[in-house]
Structures are given as C-alpha cells and as structure tokens.
mmCIF file of C-alpha atoms and ligand atoms in Angstrom:
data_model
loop_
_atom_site.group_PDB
_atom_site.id
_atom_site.type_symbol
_atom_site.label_atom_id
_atom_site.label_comp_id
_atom_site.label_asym_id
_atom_site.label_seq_id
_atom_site.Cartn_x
_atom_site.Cartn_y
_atom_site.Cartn_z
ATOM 1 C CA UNK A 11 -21.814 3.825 25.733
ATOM 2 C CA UNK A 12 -20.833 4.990 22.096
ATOM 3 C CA UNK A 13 -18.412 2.686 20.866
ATOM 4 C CA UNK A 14 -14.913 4.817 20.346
ATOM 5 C CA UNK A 15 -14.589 6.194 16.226
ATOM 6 C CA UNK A 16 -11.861 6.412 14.271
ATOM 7 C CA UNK A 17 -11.349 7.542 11.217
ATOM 8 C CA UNK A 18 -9.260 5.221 8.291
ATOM 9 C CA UNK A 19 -8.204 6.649 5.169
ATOM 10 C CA UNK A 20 -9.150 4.808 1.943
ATOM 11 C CA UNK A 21 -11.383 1.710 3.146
ATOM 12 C CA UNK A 22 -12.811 1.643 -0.275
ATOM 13 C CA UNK A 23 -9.131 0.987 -1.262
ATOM 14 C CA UNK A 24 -6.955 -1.955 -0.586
ATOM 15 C CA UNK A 25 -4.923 -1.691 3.000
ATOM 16 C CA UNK A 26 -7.716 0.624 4.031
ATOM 17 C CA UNK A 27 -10.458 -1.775 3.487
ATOM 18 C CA UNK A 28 -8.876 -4.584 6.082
ATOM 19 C CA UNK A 29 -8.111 -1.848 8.301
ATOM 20 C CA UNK A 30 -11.722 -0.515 8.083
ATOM 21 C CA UNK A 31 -12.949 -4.266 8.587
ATOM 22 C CA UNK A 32 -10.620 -5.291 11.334
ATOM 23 C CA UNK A 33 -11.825 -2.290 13.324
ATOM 24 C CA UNK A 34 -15.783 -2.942 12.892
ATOM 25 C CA UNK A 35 -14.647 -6.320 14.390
ATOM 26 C CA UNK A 36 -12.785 -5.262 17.429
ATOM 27 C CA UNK A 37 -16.023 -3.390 17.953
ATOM 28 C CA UNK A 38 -15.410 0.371 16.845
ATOM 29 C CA UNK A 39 -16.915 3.017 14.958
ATOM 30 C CA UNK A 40 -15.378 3.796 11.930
ATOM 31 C CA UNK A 41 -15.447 6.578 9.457
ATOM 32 C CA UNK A 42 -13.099 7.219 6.333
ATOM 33 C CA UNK A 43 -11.986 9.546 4.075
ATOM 34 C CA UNK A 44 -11.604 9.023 0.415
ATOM 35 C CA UNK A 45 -10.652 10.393 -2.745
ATOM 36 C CA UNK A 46 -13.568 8.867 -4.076
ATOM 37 C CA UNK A 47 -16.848 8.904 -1.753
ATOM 38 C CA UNK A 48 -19.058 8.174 -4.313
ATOM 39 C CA UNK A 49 -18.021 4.365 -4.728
ATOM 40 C CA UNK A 50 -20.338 1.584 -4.197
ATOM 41 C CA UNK A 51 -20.662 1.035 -0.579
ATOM 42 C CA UNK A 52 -18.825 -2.611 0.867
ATOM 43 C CA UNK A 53 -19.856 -1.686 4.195
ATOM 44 C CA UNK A 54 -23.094 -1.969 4.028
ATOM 45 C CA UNK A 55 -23.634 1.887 5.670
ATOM 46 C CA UNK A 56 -21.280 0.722 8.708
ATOM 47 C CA UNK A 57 -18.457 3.012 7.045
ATOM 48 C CA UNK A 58 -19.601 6.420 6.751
ATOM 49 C CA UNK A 59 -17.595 7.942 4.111
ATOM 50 C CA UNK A 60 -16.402 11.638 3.345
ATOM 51 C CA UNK A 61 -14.015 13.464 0.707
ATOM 52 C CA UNK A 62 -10.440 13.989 1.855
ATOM 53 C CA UNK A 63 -11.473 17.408 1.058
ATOM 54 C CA UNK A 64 -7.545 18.420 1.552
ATOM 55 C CA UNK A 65 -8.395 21.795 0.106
ATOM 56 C CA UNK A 66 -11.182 22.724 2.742
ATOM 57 C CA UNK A 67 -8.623 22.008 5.842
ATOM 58 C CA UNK A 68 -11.788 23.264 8.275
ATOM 59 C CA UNK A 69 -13.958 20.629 6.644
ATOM 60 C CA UNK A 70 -11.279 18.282 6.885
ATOM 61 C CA UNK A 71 -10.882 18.784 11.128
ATOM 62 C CA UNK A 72 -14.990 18.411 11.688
ATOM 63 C CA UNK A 73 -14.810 15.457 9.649
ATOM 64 C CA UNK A 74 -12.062 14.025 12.206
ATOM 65 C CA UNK A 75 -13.536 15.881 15.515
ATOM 66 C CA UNK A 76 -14.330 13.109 18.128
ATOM 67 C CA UNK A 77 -12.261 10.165 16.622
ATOM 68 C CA UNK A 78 -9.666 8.194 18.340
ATOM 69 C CA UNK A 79 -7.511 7.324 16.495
ATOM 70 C CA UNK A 80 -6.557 8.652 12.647
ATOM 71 C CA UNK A 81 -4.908 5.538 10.015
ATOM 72 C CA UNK A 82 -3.971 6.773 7.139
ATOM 73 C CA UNK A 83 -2.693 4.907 4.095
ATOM 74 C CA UNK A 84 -3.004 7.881 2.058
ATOM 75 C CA UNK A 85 -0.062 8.029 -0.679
ATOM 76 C CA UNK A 86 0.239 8.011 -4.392
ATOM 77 C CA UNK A 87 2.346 5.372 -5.962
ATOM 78 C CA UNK A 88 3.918 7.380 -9.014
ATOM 79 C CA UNK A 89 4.107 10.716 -9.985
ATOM 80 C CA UNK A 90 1.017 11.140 -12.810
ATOM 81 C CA UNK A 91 -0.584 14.192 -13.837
ATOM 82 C CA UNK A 92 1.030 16.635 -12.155
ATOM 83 C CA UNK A 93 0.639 15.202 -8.365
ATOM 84 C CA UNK A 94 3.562 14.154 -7.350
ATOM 85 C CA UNK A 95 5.558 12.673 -4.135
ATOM 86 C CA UNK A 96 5.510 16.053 -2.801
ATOM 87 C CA UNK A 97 2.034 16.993 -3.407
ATOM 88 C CA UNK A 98 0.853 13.271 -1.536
ATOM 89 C CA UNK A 99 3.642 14.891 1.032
ATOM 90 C CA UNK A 100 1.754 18.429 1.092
ATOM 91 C CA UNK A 101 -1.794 16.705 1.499
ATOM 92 C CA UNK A 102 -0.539 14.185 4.061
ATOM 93 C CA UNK A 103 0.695 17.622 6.598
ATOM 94 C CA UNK A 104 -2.524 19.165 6.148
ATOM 95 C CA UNK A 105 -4.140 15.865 7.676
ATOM 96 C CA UNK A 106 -1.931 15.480 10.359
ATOM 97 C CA UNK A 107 -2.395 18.795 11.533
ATOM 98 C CA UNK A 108 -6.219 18.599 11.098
ATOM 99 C CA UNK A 109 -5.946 15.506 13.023
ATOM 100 C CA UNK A 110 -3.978 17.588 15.515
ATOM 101 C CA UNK A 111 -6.672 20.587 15.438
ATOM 102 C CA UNK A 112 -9.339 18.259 15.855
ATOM 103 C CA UNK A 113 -7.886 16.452 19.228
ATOM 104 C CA UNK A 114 -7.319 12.897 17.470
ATOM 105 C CA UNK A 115 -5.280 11.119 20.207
ATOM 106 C CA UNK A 116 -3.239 9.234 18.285
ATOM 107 C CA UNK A 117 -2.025 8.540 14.149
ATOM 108 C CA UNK A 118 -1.593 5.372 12.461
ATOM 109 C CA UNK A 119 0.771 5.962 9.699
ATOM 110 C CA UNK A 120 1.234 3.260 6.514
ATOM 111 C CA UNK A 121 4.688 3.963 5.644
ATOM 112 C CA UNK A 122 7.075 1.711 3.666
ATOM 113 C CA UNK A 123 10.148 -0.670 4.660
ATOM 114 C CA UNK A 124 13.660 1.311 5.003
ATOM 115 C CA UNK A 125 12.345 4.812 4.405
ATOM 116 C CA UNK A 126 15.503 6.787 4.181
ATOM 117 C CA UNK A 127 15.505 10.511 3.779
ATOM 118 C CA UNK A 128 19.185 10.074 2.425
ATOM 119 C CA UNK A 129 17.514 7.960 -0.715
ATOM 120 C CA UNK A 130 17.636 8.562 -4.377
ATOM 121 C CA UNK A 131 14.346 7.353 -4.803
ATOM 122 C CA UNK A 132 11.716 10.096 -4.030
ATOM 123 C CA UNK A 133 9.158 7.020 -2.531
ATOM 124 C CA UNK A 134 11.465 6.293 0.101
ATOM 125 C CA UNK A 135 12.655 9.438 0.281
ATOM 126 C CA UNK A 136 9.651 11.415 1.265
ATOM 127 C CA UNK A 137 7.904 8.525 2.943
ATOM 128 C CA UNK A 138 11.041 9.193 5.615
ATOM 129 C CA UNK A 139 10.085 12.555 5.486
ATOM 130 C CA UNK A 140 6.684 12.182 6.806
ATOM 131 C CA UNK A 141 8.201 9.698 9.734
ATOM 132 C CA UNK A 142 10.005 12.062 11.229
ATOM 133 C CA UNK A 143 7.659 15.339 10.692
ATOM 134 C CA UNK A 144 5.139 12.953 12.674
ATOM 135 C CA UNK A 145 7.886 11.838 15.356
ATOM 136 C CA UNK A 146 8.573 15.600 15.748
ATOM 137 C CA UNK A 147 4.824 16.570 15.932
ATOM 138 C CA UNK A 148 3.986 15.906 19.403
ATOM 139 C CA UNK A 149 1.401 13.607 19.126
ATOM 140 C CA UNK A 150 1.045 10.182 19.849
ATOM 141 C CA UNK A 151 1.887 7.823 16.731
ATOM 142 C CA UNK A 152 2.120 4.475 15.253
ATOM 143 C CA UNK A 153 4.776 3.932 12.111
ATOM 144 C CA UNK A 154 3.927 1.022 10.209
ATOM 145 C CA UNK A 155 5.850 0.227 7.707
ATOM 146 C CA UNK A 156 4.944 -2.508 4.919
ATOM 147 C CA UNK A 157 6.907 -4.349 2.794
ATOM 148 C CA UNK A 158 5.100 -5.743 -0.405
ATOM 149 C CA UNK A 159 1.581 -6.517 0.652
ATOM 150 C CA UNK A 160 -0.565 -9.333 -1.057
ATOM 151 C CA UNK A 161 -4.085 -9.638 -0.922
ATOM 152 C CA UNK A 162 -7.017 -10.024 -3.033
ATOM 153 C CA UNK A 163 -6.995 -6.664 -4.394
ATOM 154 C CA UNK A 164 -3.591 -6.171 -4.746
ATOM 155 C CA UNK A 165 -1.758 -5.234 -7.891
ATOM 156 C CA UNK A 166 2.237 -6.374 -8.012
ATOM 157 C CA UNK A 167 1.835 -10.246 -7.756
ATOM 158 C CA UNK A 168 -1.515 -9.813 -9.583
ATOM 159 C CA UNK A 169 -0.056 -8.476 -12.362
ATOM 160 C CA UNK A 170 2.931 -10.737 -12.373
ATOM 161 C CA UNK A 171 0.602 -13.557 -12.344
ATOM 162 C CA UNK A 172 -1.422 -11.864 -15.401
ATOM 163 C CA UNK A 173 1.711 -11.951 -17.480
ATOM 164 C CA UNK A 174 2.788 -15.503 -16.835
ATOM 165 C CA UNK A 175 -0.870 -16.398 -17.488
ATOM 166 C CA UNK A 176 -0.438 -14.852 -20.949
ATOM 167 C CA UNK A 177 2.609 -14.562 -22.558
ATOM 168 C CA UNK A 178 5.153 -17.045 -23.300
ATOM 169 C CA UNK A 179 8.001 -15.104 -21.581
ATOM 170 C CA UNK A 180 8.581 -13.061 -17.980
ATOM 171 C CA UNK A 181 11.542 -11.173 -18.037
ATOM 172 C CA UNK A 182 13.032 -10.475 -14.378
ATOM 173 C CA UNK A 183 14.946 -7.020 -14.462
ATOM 174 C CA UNK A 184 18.170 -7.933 -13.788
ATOM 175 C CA UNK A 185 20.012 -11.107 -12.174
ATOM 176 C CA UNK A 186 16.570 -11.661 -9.809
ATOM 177 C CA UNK A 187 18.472 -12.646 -6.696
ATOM 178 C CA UNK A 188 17.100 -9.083 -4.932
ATOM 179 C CA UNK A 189 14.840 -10.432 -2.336
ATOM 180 C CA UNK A 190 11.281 -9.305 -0.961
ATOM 181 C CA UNK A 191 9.296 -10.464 1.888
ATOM 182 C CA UNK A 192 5.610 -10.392 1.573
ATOM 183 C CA UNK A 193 3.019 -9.257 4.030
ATOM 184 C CA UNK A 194 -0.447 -10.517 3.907
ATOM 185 C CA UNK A 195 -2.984 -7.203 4.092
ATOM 186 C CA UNK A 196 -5.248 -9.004 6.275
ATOM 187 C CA UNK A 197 -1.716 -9.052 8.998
ATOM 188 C CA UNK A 198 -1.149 -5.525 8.221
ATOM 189 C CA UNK A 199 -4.255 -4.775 9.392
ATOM 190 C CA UNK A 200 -3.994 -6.491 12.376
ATOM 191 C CA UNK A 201 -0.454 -5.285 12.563
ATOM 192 C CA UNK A 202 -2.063 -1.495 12.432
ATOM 193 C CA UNK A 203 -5.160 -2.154 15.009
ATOM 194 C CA UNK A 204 -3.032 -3.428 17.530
ATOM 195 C CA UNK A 205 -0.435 -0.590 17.562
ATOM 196 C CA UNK A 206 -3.344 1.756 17.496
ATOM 197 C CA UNK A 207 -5.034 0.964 20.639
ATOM 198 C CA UNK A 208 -1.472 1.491 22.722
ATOM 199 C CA UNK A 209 -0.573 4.171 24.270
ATOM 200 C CA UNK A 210 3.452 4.741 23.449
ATOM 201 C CA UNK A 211 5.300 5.733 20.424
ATOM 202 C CA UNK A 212 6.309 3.318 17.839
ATOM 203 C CA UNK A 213 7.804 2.540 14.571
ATOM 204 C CA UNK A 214 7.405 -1.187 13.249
ATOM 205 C CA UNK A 215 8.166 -2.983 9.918
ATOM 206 C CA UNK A 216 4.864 -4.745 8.896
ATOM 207 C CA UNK A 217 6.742 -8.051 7.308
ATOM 208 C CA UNK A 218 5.884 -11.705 6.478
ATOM 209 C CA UNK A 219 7.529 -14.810 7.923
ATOM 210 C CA UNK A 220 9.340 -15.692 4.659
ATOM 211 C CA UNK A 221 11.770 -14.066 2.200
ATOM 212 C CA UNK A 222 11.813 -14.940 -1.551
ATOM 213 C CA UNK A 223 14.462 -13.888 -4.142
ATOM 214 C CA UNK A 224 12.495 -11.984 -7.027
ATOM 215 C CA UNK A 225 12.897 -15.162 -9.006
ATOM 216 C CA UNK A 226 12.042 -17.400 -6.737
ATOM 217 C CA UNK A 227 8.718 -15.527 -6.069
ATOM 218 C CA UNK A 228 8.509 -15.066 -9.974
ATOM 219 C CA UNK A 229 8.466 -19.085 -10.079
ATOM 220 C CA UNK A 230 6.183 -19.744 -6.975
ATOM 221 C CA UNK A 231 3.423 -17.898 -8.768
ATOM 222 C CA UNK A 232 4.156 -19.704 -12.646
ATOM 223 C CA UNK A 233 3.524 -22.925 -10.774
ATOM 224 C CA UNK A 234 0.455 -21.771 -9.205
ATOM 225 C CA UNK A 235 -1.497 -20.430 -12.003
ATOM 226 C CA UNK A 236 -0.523 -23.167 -14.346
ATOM 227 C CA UNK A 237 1.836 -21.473 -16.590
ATOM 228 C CA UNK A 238 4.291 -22.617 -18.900
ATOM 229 C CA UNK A 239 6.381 -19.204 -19.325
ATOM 230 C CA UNK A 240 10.059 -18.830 -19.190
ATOM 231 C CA UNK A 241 11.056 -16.598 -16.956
ATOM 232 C CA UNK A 242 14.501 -14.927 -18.182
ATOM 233 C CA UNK A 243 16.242 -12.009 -16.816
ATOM 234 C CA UNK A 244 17.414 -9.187 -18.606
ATOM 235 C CA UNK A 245 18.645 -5.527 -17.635
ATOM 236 C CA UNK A 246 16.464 -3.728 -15.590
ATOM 237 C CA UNK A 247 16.306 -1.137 -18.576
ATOM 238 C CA UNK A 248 14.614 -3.235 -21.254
ATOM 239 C CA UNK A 249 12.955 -5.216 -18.439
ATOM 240 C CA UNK A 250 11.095 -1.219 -17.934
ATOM 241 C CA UNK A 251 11.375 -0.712 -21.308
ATOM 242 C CA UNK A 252 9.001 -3.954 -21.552
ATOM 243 C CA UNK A 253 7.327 -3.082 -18.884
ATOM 244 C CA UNK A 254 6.050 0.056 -20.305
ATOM 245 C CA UNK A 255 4.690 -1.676 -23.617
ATOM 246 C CA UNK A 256 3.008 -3.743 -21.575
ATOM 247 C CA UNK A 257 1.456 -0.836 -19.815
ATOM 248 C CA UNK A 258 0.568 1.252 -22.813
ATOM 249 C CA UNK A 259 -1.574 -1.908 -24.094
ATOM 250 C CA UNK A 260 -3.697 -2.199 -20.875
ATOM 251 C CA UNK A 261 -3.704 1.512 -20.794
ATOM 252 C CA UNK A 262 -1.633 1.776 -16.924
ATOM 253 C CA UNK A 263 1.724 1.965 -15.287
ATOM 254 C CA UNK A 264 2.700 -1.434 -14.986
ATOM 255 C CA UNK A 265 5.543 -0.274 -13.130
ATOM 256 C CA UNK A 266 7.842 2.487 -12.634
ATOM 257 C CA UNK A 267 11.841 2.259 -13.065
ATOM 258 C CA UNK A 268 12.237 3.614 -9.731
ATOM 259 C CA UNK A 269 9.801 0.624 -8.489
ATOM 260 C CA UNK A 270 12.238 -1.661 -10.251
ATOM 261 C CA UNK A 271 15.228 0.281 -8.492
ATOM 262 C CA UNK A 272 13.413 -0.369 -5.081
ATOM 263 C CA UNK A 273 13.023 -4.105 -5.358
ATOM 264 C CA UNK A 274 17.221 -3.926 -7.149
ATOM 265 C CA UNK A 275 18.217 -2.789 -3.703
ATOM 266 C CA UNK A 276 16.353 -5.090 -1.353
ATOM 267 C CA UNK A 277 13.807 -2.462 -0.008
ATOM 268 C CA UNK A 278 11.159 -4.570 0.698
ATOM 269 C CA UNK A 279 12.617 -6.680 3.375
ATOM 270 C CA UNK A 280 12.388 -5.693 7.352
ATOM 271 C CA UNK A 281 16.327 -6.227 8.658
ATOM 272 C CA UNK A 282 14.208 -6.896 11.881
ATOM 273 C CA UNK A 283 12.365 -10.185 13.153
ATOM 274 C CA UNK A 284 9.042 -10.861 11.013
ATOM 275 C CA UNK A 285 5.975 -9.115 12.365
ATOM 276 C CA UNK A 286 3.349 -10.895 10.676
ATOM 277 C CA UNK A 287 2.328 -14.644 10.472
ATOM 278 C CA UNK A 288 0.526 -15.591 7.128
ATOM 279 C CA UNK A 289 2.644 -17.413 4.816
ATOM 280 C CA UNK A 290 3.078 -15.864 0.836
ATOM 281 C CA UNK A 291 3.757 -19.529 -0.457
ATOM 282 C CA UNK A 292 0.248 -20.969 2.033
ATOM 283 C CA UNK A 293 -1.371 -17.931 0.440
ATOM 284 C CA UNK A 294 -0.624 -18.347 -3.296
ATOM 285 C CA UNK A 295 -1.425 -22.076 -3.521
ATOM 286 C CA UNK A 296 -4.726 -21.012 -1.842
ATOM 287 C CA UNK A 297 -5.613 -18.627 -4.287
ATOM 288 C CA UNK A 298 -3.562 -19.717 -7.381
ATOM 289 C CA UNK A 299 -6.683 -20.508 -9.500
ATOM 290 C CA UNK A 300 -7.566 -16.388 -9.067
ATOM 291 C CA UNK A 301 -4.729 -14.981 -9.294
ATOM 292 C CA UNK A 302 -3.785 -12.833 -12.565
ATOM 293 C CA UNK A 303 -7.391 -13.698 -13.997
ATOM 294 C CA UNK A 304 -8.267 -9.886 -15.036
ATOM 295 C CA UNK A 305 -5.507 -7.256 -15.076
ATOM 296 C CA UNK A 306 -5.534 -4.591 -11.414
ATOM 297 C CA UNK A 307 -5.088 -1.495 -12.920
ATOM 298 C CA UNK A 308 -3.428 1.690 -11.203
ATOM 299 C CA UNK A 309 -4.529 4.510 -13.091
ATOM 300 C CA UNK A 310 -8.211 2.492 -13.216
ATOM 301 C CA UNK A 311 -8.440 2.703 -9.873
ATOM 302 C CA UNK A 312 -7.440 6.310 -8.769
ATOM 303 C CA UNK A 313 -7.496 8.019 -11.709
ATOM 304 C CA UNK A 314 -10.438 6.852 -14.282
ATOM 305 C CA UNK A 315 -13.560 7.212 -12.609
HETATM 306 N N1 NAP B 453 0.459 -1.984 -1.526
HETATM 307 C C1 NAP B 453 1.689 -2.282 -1.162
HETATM 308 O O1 NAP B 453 2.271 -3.314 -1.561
HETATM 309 C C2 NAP B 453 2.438 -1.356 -0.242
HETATM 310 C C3 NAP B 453 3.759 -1.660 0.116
HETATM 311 C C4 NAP B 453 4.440 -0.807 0.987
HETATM 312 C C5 NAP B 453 3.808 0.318 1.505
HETATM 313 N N2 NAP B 453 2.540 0.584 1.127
HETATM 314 C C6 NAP B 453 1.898 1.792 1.693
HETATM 315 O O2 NAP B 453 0.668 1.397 2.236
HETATM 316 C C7 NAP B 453 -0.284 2.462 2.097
HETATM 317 C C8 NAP B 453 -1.557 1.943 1.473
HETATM 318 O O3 NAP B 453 -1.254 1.379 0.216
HETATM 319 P P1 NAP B 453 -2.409 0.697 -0.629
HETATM 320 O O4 NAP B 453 -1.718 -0.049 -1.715
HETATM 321 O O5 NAP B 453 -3.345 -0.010 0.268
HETATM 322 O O6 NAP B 453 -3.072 2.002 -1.284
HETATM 323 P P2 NAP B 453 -4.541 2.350 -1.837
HETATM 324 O O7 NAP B 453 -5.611 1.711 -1.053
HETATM 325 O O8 NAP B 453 -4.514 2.155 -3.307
HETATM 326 O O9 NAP B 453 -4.550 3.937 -1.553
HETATM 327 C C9 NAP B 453 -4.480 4.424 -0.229
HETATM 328 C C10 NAP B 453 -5.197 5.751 -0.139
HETATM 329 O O10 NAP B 453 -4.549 6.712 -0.975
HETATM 330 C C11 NAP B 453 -5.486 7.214 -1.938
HETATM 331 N N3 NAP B 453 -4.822 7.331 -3.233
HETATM 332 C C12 NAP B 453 -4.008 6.435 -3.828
HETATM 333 N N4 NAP B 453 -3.579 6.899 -5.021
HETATM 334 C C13 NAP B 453 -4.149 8.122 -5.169
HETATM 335 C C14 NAP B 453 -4.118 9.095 -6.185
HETATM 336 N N5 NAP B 453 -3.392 8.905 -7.265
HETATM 337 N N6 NAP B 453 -4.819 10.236 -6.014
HETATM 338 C C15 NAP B 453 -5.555 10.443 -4.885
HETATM 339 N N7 NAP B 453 -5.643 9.531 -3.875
HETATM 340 C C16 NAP B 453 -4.948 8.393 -4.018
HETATM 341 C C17 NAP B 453 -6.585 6.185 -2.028
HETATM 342 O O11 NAP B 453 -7.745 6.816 -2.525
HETATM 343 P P3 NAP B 453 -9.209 6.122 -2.502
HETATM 344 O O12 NAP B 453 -9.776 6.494 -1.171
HETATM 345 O O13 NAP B 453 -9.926 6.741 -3.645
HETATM 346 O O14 NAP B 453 -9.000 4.638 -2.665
HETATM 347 C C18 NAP B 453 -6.660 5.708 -0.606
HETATM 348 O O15 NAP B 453 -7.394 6.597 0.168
HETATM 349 C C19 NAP B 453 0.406 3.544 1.267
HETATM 350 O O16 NAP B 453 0.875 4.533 2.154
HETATM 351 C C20 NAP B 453 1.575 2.830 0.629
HETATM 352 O O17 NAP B 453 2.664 3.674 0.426
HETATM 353 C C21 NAP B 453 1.835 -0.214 0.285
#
C-alpha cells in the first residue's frame, strides 16, 4: 500500500524542512508548497515541490487532492513591500479552504505563543485570527504554537551571536529581564507530527524546558562564541534605532520594533508546562563554534532570489 501524503508548507525553509524530514522518517509521503520551487533540492527528489500558487486557488486544491494531512508554516515575519499581516492572513484562508475543497482530513497550523486577537501588535494579532477562523472551520486541526525556535538555520540567536562576534558592544532594548523560552526546531517538528496523526482537536504551545531572561540568553551565547562584548541595555528605541543601522549595512531587517515589543512583554513563553525536551543552553555549547559565523538574512531569503 501507498504510504499516506501530506503536504508541508515551506520544507525548503526552516520549521518546514524538520517537518518535511520528520515525516519521510515516520514513513510518509510528502509534498510541499513553496514560494520558491525552484530552489536546490535537499531532498534528494523525496519532496516533490509545487508553487503556493495562492492566486490559482483550483491549482492550489489538485496540488493538495489525496493528502492527509496539510502543515503549514506559511507566514511573513514583517510587513515589506506591500504584503503585509493581512495579505499572509488573505493567502493563509485561501489554503485552508483549498485544503477543505480538496478533502485534507486534518491542518497542522504553526502559530505563535499567546496569540491574542485583543493585541496591539498585528503578529499576534492576526496569528489569533487565523486560530479561531480554523477552530470555527469545521475541520479537524492541530494549533501549534512556537515560542522562539533555534536551529541551524535560524535567524534571532544567529544574528545575536553575529553581533557579539563582531562588535565590541550588544545593546539589550531595555532593562533585559523580559524572558523567552526556546524551542529546538527539530522538537517542533516532532511536536507537529505527533499532533498530526491524532484524531481530536487541539491547540498546544510548542516550548522548551528552560526559560532565560533576554540577558541571560544574551550572555549564554557571548560565552559560547568566544566574545568579549559588553552587553549594555538601553531603551528599546535606540536599541531599534541601532538595530536598523545594523540592518541597512547587511542590507535586511534585523528586527522590527514591534519584534522588540513582543519579547518587552514576555510573548515568547508558554504559561503552560514545557512541551518539548532539548535544552537551549545543551544546544548552544554544542554548536557555539557555528553560531553567528555568516549573517541569516530575512529579506535574502524570501525576498532576493
Ligand atoms: N522562527 C521562529 O522563531 C518562530 C517563532 C514563533 C512562531 N513561528 C511561526 O512558525 C512558522 C514557520 O516559521 P519559520 O521561521 O520556520 O518560517 P520560514 O521557513 O522562513 O517560512 C515559512 C513559510 O512561509 C513562506 N514565507 C516566509 N516569508 C515569506 C514572504 N515574505 N513571502 C512569501 N512567502 C514567505 C516561506 O516560503 P519558502 O517556501 O520560499 O521558504 C515558507 O513556505 C511561521 O508561521 C511563524 O510565524 C516561528
């Protein structure tokens, strides 16, 4: 017998990728949908890949006709060039109702910690959106929701390691006692696979065993890669302010201000028990030497191709 397909959005991109692997493992087919199709291949013709195609809805719904289950991880992390929150918000209904037309049993959805529709910030905002317009859907679905997620590929605690590699100074927006607990992409996917196969409805934080104040994860990673910067705090404006220089020289977003509001106001802890097992601090003496080596660019990676 065929083994069962399902289709992952973005396994040529970071959460996507361990999602894509971790399902070849368990033993299913996989296919996945990408803004960019045309990218060297990592799964050695295993994947088979196809454009979100968001505009073609009909194209979309044969591309997911006989799968499973649907994970998506498809989001944008800023505003930039004229697609916004609400266009990511647009394109992410017209999937979940191809999924629907198509007969997908169930949908994985990547969301974030403490969504709120009653937020300021138009991230957490619309991601809460999305939760309940799938809740309300009728089909069967997964919530995961992520905290900050490390990994190879990923781009926060790359980047902070970058900077303490090569300037004499990190400045922490504000007093750096917001706190953050970070999941390890490879426990996400798990995290995702397993509440995929089940049956029932469910909504789950995705979050590591430990919690770190900003500065205290700030320091972690100075020790690891060797570095001899200060790390001083100032307000979270001219942190930004910083921020953006930075960013203009490498030619990215470093970060937003509303990013910096997110991790102000504790977003990206779970206020439930810890869902995943790999520990941040294990993790980043592991791969200390690595990290912050070459900058992990944003706009590099979705938006020069
Ligand atoms: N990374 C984190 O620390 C973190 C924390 C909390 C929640 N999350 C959530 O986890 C999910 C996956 O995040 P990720 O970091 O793994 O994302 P990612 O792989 O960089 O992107 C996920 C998918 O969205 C597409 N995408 C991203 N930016 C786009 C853009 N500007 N235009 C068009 N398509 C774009 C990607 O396209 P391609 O197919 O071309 O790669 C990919 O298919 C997201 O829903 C995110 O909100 C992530």
């Amino acid at each position: 017998m065929k083994p069962p397909l399902d289709v992952v959005t973005g396994a040529y991109g970071y959460s996507g990728r361990y999602l894509a692997q971790r399902l070849l493992e368990t033993g299913r087919t996989v296919r996945t949908l990408t803004a960019n199709p045309s990218r060297p291949d990592l799964f050695r013709g295993r994947v088979d890949a196809h454009p979100f195609s968001f505009d073609e809805p009909a194209r979309l719904v044969e591309t997911l006709r006989g799968a499973d289950t649907l994970y998506n991880t498809y989001w944008v992390r800023f505003p930039y060039r004229g697609v916004g929150f609400e266009h990511a918000v647009e394109n992410t209904r017209i999937l979940f109702a191809a999924a629907r037309e198509a007969g997908v049993r169930r949908i994985v959805h990547v969301s974030v910690t403490n969504a709120e529709e009653s937020s300021p910030l138009p991230y957490f905002h619309w991601k809460a959106v999305l939760e309940r317009e799938l809740r309300e859907s009728g089909m069967s679905f997964a919530i995961v929701r992520p905290t900050v997620v490390f990994g190879r590929e990923d781009i926060l605690v790359n980047n902070i390691a970058w900077i303490l590699r090569r300037l004499p100074l990190f400045v922490v927006p504000g007093d750096g006692r917001y706190r953050l607990q970070p999941v390890a992409v490879e426990d996400l996917a798990a995290l995702c696979v397993e509440v995929g196969l089940r049956q029932e409805d469910v909504a789950l934080d995705a979050a590591g065993p430990e919690t770190y104040t900003f500065d205290e994860l700030v320091t972690l990673l100075r020790d690891a890669v060797g570095s001899r910067a200060r790390i001083v705090h100032a307000p979270s404006r001219l942190a930004h302010g910083l921020g953006s220089l930075i960013g203009r020289a490498v030619r990215d977003v470093l970060v937003t201000r509303d990013e910096l509001e997110g991790l102000a106001a504790g977003l990206l802890v779970s206020h439930g028990p810890p869902t995943a097992e790999t520990s941040f601090r294990a993790w980043v003496s592991e791969h200390g030497g690595d990290l912050g080596r070459t900058y992990a660019s944003e706009l590099g990676r979705h938006y020069r191709r």
